[in-house]
Short mmCIF file of C-alpha atoms in Angstrom, two decimals:
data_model
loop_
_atom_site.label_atom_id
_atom_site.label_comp_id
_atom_site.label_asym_id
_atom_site.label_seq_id
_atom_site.Cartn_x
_atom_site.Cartn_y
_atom_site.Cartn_z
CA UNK A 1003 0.00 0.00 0.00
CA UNK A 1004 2.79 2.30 0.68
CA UNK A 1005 4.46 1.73 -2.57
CA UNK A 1006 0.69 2.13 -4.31
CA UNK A 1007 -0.50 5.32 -2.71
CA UNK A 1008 2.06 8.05 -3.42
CA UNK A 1009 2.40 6.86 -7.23
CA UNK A 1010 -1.41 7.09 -7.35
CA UNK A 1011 -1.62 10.55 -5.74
CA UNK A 1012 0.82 11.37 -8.09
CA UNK A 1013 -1.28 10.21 -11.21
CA UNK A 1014 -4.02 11.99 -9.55
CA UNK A 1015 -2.81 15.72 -9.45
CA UNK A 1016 -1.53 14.94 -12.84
CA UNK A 1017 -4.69 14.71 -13.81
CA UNK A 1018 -6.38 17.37 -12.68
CA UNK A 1019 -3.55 19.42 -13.61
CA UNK A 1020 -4.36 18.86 -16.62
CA UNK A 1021 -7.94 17.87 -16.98
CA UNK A 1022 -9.44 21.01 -15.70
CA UNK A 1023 -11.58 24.06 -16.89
CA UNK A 1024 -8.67 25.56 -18.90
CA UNK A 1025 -7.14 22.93 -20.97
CA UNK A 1026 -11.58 22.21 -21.75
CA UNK A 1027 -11.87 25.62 -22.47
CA UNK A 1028 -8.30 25.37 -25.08
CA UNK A 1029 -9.27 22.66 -26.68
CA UNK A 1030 -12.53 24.09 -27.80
CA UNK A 1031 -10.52 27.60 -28.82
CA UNK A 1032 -8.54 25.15 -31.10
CA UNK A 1033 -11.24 23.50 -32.79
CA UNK A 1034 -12.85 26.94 -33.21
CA UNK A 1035 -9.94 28.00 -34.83
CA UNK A 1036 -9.58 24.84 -36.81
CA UNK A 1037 -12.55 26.13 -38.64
CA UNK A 1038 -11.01 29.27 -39.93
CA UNK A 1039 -10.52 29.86 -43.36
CA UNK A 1040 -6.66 29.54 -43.94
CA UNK A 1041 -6.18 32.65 -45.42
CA UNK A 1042 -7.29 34.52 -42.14
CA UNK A 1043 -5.30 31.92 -39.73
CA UNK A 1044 -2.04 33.21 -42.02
CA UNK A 1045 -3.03 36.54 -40.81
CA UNK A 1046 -3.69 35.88 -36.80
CA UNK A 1047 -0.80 33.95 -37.11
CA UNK A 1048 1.67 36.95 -38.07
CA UNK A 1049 -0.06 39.43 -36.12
CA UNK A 1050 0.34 36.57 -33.22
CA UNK A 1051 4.13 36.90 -34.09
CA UNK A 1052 4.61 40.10 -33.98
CA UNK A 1053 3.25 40.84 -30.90
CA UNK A 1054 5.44 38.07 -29.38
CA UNK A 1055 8.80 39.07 -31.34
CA UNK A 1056 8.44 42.59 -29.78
CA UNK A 1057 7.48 41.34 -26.45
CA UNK A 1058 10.42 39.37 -26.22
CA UNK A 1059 12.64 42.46 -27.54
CA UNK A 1060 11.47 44.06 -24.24
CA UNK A 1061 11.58 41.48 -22.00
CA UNK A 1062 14.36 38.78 -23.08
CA UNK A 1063 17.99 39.70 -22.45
CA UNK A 1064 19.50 37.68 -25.14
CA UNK A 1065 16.38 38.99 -27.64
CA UNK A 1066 16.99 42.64 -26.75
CA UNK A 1067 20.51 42.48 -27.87
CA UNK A 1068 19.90 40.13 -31.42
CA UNK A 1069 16.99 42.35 -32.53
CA UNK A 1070 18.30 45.96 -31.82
CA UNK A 1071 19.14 46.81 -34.94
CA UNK A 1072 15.81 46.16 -36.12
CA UNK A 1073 12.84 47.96 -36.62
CA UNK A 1074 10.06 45.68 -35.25
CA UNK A 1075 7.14 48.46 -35.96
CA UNK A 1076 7.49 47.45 -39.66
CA UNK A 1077 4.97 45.59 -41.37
CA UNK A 1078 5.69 41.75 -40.43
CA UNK A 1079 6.94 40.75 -43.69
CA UNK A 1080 9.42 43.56 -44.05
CA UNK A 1081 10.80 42.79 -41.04
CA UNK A 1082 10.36 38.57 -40.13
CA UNK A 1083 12.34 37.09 -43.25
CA UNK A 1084 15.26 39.78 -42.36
CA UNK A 1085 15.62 38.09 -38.45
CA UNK A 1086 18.61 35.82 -37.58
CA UNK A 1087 17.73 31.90 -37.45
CA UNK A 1088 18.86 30.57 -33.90
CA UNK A 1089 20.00 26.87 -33.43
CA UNK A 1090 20.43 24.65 -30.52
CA UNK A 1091 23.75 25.77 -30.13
CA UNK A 1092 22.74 29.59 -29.50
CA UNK A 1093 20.34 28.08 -26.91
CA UNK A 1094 23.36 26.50 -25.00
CA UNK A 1095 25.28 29.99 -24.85
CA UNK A 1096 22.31 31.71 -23.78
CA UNK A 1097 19.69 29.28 -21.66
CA UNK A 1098 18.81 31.75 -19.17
CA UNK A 1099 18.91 35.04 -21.43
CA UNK A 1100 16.38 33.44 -23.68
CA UNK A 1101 13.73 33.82 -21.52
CA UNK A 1102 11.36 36.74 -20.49
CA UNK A 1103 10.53 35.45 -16.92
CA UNK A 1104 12.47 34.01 -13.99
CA UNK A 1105 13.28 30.87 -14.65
CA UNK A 1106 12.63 29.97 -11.04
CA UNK A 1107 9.23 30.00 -12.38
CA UNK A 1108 9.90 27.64 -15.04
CA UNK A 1109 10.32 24.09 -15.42
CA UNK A 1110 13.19 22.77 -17.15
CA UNK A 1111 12.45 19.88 -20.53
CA UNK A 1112 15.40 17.86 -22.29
CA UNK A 1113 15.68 16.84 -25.86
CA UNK A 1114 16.08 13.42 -26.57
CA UNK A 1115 19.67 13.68 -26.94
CA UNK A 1116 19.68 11.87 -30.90
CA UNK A 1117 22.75 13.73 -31.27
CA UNK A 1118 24.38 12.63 -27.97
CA UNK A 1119 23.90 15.97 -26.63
CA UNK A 1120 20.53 16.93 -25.61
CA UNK A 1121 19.46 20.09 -25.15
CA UNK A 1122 17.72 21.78 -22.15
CA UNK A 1123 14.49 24.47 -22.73
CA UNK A 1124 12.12 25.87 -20.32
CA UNK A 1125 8.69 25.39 -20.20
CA UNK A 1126 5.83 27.93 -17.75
CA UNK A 1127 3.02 26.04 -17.27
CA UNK A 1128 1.32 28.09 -20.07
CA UNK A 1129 3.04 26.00 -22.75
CA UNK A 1130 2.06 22.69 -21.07
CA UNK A 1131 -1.08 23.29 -20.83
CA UNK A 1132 -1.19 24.93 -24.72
CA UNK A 1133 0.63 21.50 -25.32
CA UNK A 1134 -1.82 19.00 -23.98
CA UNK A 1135 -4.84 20.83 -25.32
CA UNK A 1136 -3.36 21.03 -28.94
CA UNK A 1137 -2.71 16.93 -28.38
CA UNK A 1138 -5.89 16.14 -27.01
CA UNK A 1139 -7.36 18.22 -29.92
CA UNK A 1140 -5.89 16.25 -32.58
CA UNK A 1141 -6.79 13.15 -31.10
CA UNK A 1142 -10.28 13.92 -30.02
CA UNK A 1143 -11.15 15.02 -33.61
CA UNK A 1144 -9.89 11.34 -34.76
CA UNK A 1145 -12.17 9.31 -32.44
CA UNK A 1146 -10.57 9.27 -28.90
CA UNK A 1147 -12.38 10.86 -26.06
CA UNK A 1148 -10.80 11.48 -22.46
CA UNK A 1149 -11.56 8.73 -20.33
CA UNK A 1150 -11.49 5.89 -22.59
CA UNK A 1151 -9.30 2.79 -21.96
CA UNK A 1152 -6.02 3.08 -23.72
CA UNK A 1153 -2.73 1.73 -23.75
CA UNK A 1154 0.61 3.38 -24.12
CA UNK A 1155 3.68 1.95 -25.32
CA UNK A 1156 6.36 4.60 -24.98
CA UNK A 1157 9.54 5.08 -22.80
CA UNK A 1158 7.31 5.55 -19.76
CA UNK A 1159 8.73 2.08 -18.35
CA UNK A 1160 12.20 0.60 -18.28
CA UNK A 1161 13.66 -3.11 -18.41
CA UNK A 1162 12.22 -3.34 -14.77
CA UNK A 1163 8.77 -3.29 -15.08
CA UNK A 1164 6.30 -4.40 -17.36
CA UNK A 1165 3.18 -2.75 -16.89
CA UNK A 1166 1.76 -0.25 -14.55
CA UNK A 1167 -2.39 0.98 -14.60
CA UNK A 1168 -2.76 4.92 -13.71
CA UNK A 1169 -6.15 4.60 -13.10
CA UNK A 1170 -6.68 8.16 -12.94
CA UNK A 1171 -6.33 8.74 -17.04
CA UNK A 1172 -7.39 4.57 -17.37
CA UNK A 1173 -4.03 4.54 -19.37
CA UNK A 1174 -2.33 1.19 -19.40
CA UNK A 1175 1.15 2.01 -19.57
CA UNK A 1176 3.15 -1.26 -21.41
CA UNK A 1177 7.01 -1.33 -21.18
CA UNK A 1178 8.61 -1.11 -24.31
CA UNK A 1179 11.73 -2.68 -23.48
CA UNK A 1180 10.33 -5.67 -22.25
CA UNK A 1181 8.68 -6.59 -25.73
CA UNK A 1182 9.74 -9.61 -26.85
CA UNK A 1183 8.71 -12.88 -28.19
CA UNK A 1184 9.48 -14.76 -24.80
CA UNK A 1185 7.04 -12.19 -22.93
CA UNK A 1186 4.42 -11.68 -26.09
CA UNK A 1187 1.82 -14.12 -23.88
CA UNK A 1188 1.78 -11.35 -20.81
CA UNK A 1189 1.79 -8.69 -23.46
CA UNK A 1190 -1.44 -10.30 -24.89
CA UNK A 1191 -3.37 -11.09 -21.95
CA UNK A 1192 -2.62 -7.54 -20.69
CA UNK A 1193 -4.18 -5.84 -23.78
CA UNK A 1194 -7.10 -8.31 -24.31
CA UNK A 1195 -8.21 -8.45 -20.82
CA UNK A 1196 -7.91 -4.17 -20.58
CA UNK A 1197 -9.94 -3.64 -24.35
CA UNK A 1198 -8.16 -0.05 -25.44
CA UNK A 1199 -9.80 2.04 -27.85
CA UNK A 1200 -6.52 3.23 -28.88
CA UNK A 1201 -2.72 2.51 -28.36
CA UNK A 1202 -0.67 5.57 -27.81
CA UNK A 1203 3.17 4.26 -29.28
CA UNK A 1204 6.12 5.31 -31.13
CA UNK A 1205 6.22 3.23 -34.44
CA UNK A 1206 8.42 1.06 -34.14
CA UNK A 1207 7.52 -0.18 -31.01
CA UNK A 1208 3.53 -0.91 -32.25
CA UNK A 1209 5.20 -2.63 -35.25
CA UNK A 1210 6.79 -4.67 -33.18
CA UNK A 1211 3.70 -5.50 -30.78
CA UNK A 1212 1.58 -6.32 -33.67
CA UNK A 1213 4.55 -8.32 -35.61
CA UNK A 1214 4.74 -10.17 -32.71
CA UNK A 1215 0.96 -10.68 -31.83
CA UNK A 1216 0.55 -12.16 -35.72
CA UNK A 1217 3.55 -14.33 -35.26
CA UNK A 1218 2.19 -15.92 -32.35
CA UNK A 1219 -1.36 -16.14 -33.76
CA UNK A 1220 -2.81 -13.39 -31.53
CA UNK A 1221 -6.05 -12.34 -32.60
CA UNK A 1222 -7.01 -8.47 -30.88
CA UNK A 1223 -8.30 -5.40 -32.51
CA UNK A 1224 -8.32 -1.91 -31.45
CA UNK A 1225 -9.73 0.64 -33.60
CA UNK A 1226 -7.66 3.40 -33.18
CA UNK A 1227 -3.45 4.16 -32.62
CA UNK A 1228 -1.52 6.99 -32.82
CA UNK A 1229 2.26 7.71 -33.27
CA UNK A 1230 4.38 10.36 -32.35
CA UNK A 1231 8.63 10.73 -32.05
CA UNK A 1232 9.71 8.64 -34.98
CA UNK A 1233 9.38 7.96 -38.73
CA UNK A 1234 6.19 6.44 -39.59
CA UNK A 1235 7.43 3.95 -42.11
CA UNK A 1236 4.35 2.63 -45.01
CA UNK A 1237 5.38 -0.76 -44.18
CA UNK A 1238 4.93 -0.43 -40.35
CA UNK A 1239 1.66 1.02 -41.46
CA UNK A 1240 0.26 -1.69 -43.51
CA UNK A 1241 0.92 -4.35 -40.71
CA UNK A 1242 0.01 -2.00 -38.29
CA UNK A 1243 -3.29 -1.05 -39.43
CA UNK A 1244 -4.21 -4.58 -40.91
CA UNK A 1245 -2.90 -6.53 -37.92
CA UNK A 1246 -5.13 -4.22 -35.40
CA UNK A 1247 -8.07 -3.45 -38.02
CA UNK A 1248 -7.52 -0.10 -36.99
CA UNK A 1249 -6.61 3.08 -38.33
CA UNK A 1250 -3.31 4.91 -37.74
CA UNK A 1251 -2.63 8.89 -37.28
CA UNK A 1252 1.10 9.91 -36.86
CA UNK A 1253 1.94 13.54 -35.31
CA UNK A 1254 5.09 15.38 -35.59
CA UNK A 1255 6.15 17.71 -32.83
CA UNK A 1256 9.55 18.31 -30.53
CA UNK A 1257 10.39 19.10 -26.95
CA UNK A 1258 10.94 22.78 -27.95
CA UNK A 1259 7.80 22.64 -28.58
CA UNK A 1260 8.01 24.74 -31.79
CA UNK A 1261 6.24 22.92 -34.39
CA UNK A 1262 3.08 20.83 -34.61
CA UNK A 1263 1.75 18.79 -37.73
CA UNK A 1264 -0.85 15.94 -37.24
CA UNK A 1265 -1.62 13.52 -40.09
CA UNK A 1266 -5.61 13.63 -41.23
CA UNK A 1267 -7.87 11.23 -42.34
CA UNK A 1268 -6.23 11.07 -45.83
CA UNK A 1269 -3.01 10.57 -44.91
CA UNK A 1270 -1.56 13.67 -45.09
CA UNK A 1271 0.09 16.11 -42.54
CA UNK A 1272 -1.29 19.42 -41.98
CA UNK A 1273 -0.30 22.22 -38.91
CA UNK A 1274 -2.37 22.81 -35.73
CA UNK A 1275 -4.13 26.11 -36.10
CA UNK A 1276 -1.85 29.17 -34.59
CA UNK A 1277 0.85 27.09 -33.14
CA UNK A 1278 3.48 28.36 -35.08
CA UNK A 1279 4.70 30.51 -37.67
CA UNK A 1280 7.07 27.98 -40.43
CA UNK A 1281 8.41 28.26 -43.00
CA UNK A 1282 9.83 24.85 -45.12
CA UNK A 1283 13.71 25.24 -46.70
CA UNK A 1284 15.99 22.58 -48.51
CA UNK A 1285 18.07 22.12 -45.01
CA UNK A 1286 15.05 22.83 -42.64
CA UNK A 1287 11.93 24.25 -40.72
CA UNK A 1288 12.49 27.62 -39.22
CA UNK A 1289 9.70 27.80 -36.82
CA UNK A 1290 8.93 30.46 -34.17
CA UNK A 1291 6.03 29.26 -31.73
CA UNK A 1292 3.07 31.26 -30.64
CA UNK A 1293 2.17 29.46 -27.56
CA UNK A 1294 5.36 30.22 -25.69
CA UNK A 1295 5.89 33.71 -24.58
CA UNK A 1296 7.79 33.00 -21.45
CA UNK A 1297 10.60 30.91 -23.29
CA UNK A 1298 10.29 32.19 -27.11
CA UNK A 1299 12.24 29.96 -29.38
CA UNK A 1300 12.22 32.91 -32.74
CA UNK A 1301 12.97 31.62 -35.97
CA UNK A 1302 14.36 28.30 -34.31
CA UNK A 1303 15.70 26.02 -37.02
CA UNK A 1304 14.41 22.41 -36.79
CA UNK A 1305 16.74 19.70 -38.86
CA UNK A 1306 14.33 18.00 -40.61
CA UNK A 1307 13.05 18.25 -43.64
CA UNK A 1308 9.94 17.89 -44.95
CA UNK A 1309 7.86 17.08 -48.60
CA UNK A 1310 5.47 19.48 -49.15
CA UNK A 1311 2.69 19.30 -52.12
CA UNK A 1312 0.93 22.40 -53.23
CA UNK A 1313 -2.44 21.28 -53.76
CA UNK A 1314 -5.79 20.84 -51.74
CA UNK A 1315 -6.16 17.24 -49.46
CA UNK A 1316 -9.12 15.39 -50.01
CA UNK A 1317 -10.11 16.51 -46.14
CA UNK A 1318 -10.67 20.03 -47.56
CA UNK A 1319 -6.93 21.74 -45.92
CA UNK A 1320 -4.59 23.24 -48.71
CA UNK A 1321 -0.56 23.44 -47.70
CA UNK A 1322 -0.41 19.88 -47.87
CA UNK A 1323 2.64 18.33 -46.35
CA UNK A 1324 3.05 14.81 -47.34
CA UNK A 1325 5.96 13.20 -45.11
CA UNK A 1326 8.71 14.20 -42.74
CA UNK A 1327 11.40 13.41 -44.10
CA UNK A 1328 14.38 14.00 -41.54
CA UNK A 1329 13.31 11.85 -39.11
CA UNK A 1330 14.64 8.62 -40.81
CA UNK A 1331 16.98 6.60 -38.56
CA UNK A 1332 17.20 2.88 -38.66
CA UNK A 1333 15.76 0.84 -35.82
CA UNK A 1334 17.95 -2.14 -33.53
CA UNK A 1335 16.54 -5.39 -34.41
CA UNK A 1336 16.74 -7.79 -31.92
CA UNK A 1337 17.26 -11.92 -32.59
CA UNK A 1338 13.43 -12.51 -31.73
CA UNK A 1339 12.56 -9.60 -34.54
CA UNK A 1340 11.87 -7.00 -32.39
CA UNK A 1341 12.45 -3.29 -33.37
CA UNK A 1342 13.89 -0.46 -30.96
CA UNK A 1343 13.76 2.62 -32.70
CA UNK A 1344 15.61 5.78 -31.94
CA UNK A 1345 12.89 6.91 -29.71
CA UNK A 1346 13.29 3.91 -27.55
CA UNK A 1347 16.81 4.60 -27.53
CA UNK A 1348 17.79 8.37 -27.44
CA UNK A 1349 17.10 8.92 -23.79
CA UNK A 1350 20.66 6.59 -22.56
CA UNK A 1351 22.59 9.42 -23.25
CA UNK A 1352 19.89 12.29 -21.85
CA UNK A 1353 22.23 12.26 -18.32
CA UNK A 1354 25.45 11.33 -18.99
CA UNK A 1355 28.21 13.94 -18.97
CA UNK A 1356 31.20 14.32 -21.15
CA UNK A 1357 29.43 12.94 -24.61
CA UNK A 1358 30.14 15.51 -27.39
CA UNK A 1359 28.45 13.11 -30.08
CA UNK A 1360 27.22 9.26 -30.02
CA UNK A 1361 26.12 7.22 -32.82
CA UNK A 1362 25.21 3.54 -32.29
CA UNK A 1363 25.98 0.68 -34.89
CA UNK A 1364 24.74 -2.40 -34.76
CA UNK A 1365 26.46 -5.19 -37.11
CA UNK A 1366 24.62 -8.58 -34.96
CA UNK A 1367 21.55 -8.89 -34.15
CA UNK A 1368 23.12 -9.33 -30.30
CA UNK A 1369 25.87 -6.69 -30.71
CA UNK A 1370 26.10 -2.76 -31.07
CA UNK A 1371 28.94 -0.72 -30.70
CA UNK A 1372 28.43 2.78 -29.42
CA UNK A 1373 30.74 5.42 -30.64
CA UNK A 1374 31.48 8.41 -28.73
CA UNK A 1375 33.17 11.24 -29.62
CA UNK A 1376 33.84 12.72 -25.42
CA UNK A 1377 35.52 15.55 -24.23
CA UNK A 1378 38.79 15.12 -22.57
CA UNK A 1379 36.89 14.90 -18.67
CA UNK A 1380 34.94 11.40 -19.49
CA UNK A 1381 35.61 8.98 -17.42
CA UNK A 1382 34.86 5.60 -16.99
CA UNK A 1383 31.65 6.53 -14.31
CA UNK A 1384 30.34 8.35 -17.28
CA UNK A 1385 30.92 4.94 -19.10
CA UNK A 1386 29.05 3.13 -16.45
CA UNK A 1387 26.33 5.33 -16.35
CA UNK A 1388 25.89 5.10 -20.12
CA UNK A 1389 25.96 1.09 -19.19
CA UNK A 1390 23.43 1.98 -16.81
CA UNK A 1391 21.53 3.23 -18.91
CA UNK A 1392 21.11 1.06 -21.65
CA UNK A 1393 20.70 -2.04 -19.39
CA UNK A 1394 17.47 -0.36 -18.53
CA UNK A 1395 16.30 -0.27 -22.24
CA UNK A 1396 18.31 -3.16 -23.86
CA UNK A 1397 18.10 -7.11 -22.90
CA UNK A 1398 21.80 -8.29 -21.24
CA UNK A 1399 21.83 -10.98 -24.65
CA UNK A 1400 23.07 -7.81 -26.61
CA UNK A 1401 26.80 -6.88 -25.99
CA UNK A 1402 28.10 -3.29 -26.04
CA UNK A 1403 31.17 -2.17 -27.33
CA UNK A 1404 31.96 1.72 -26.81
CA UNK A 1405 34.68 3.32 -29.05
CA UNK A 1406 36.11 6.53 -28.91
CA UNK A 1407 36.10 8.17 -32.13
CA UNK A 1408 36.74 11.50 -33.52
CA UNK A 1409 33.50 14.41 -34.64
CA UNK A 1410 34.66 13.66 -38.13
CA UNK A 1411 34.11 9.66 -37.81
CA UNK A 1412 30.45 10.34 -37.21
CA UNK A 1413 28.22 9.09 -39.65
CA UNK A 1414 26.50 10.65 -41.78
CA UNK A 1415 23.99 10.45 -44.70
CA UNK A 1416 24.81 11.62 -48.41
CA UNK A 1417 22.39 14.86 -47.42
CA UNK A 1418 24.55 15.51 -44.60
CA UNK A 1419 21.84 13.99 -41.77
CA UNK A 1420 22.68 13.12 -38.38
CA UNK A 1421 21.59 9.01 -37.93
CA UNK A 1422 21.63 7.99 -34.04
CA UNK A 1423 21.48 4.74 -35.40
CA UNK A 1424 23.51 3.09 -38.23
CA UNK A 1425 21.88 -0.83 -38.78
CA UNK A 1426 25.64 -2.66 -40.49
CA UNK A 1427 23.13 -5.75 -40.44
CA UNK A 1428 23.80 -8.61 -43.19
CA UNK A 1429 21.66 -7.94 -45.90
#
């Protein structure tokens, strides 16, 4: 009981954190807004900008002194396109400056690290809550409705637990790591006996739950399941969707919560309504979000690219955008068949000191070697943690090798992408 109570409290103010009068009240701003002709969205959304670009002039140290050679008063296009792009690195040198509030008052996120080195943002509790409506938005208008059994098959659990009920949001939370054919039984009773509506789940980890289920001659159905954090391959959608008989919605976001794009009925991606201000290049998004005023990421660059289509989806939205294309990354496969994508993987390296860059290879299916490039303090407790780390997300049947290697040794695709992971499988 003691073990039970505070993790249930917990779920419980988590819920009504969220689940309140406010994020109610968002979501039906957002669907309101969803309605809007396109052409007048375009315009809230750069008078939206505007007003934050200047209010962060005023009130953000590191803003004051990038725009002040610029006159903000101008009409937005004569003045937007002619703003600096900020990266992740300009975010390092300036972490505190960025932001227009005390960041006592703020609550610190990490990226997933894909690079090795993740990257710390702020978040006010504005931005979560702008966050969870925009989510629950997208995934009310495809069927789900608060309340409803489903499961979720993320990085919420390690190697050390299996499956954990927060009966508060009647979520099912399945670990991810533990997915495998000698524990596919468990996995089946668990979902059968609990009846989702929907599976929440990066892709690769679904594929492998249903490639596993229709190996093993599982028969279970649930009608709806939605992706986030990774590629959404077509062939993990085809077994996905005929495996389940359901029907599959992918949505694109980050933890800078910067950018939001949610795949409709047709297959296509289009962005929430006055979320953010983006604009598609050849190397990138540069995206400047209008939901965060107290830690404004302007004209943030976002390295992935995506394949846009200038013509009207059959669900009525022009501005198509047909795939993301920069999130493609191999996945680990495991002897049983098993996939662990990159977002099963990234977070190993989210707390570990001393890692410039890391890139893992895998040439068995029960070896990878992880190459690091480190700065001159790692030690071999960073090492261990890694270890740590990875024993709570791999089985101990796959060996690790680390290497040290130089920034140039990194791998890297003929467009010049970043790959966490490299699969050096036999064809």
């Amino acid at each position: 009981m003691s073990s039970w109570f505070p993790k249930s409290v917990k779920d419980f103010v988590n819920h009504v954190s969220r689940h309140n009068v406010l994020s109610l009240n968002k979501i039906d701003q957002i669907r309101r807004l969803d309605a809007l002709p396109e052409t007048q969205l375009e315009e809230m959304k750069q008078q939206a900008a505007k007003k934050l670009i200047n209010y962060a002039a005023e009130h953000s140290g590191f803003y004051k002194k990038l725009y002040k050679d610029y006159d903000l008063q101008a009409p937005f296009k004569d003045f937007y396109y002619k703003l600096p792009e900020i990266r992740k690195a300009d975010i390092r040198a300036n972490q505190d400056g960025i932001a227009t509030t005390s960041t006592k008052f703020l609550k610190k996120a990490y990226t997933s690290g894909t690079s090795g080195t993740p990257l710390m943002v702020y978040r006010s509790s504005s931005v979560i809550l702008n966050e969870y409506a925009y989510v629950w938005y997208y995934r009310m208008s495809h069927g789900i409705k608060k309340g409803e059994r489903i499961v979720s098959l993320r990085g919420d659990l390690d190697m050390h637990q299996m499956h954990y009920f927060n009966k508060s949001e009647n979520i099912l939370y399945l670990s991810r790591y533990l997915l495998s054919q000698a524990n596919i039984a468990k996995y089946a009773a668990l979902i059968r006996d609990f009846k989702p509506k929907a599976i929440f789940a990066y892709p690769s980890s679904v594929y492998s739950l249903a490639h596993l289920l229709e190996k093993n001659n599982y028969d279970i159905k649930v009608p709806l399941i939605f992706t986030s954090s990774e590629t959404l391959f077509g062939y993990q959608r085809e077994k996905i969707e005929s495996f389940f008989s359901g029907k599959m919605f992918d949505w694109y976001g980050n933890v800078e919560r910067t950018i939001a794009i949610g795949q409709c009925d047709f297959g296509n991606y289009h962005e929430m309504p006055l979320y953010a201000v983006n604009d598609y290049t050849d190397t990138g998004i540069i995206t400047t979000p209008l939901i965060n005023k107290a830690y404004p990421l302007i004209k943030y660059f976002v390295d992935d690219k995506i394949a846009k289509l200038n013509e009207t989806c059959g669900c009525g939205k022009q501005h198509i955008i047909k795939a993301i294309e920069g999130r493609m990354s191999d996945a680990l496969v495991l002897a049983d068949g098993t996939h662990i994508g990159v977002a099963g993987l990234d977070q190993i390296f989210r707390d570990v000191d001393n890692i410039l860059y890391a890139q893992i290879i895998q040439d068995q299916h029960d070896h990878i070697k992880i190459n690091l490039v480190q700065t001159p303090e790692y030690s071999d407790h960073n090492r261990d943690h890694l270890m740590k780390n990875l024993r709570l997300r791999l089985p101990m049947s796959v060996r690790v090798t680390f290497n040290k290697i130089s920034e140039e040794e990194i791998i890297k695709t003929k467009s010049g992408k970043f790959k966490l992971i490299i699969s050096d499988l036999p064809k």
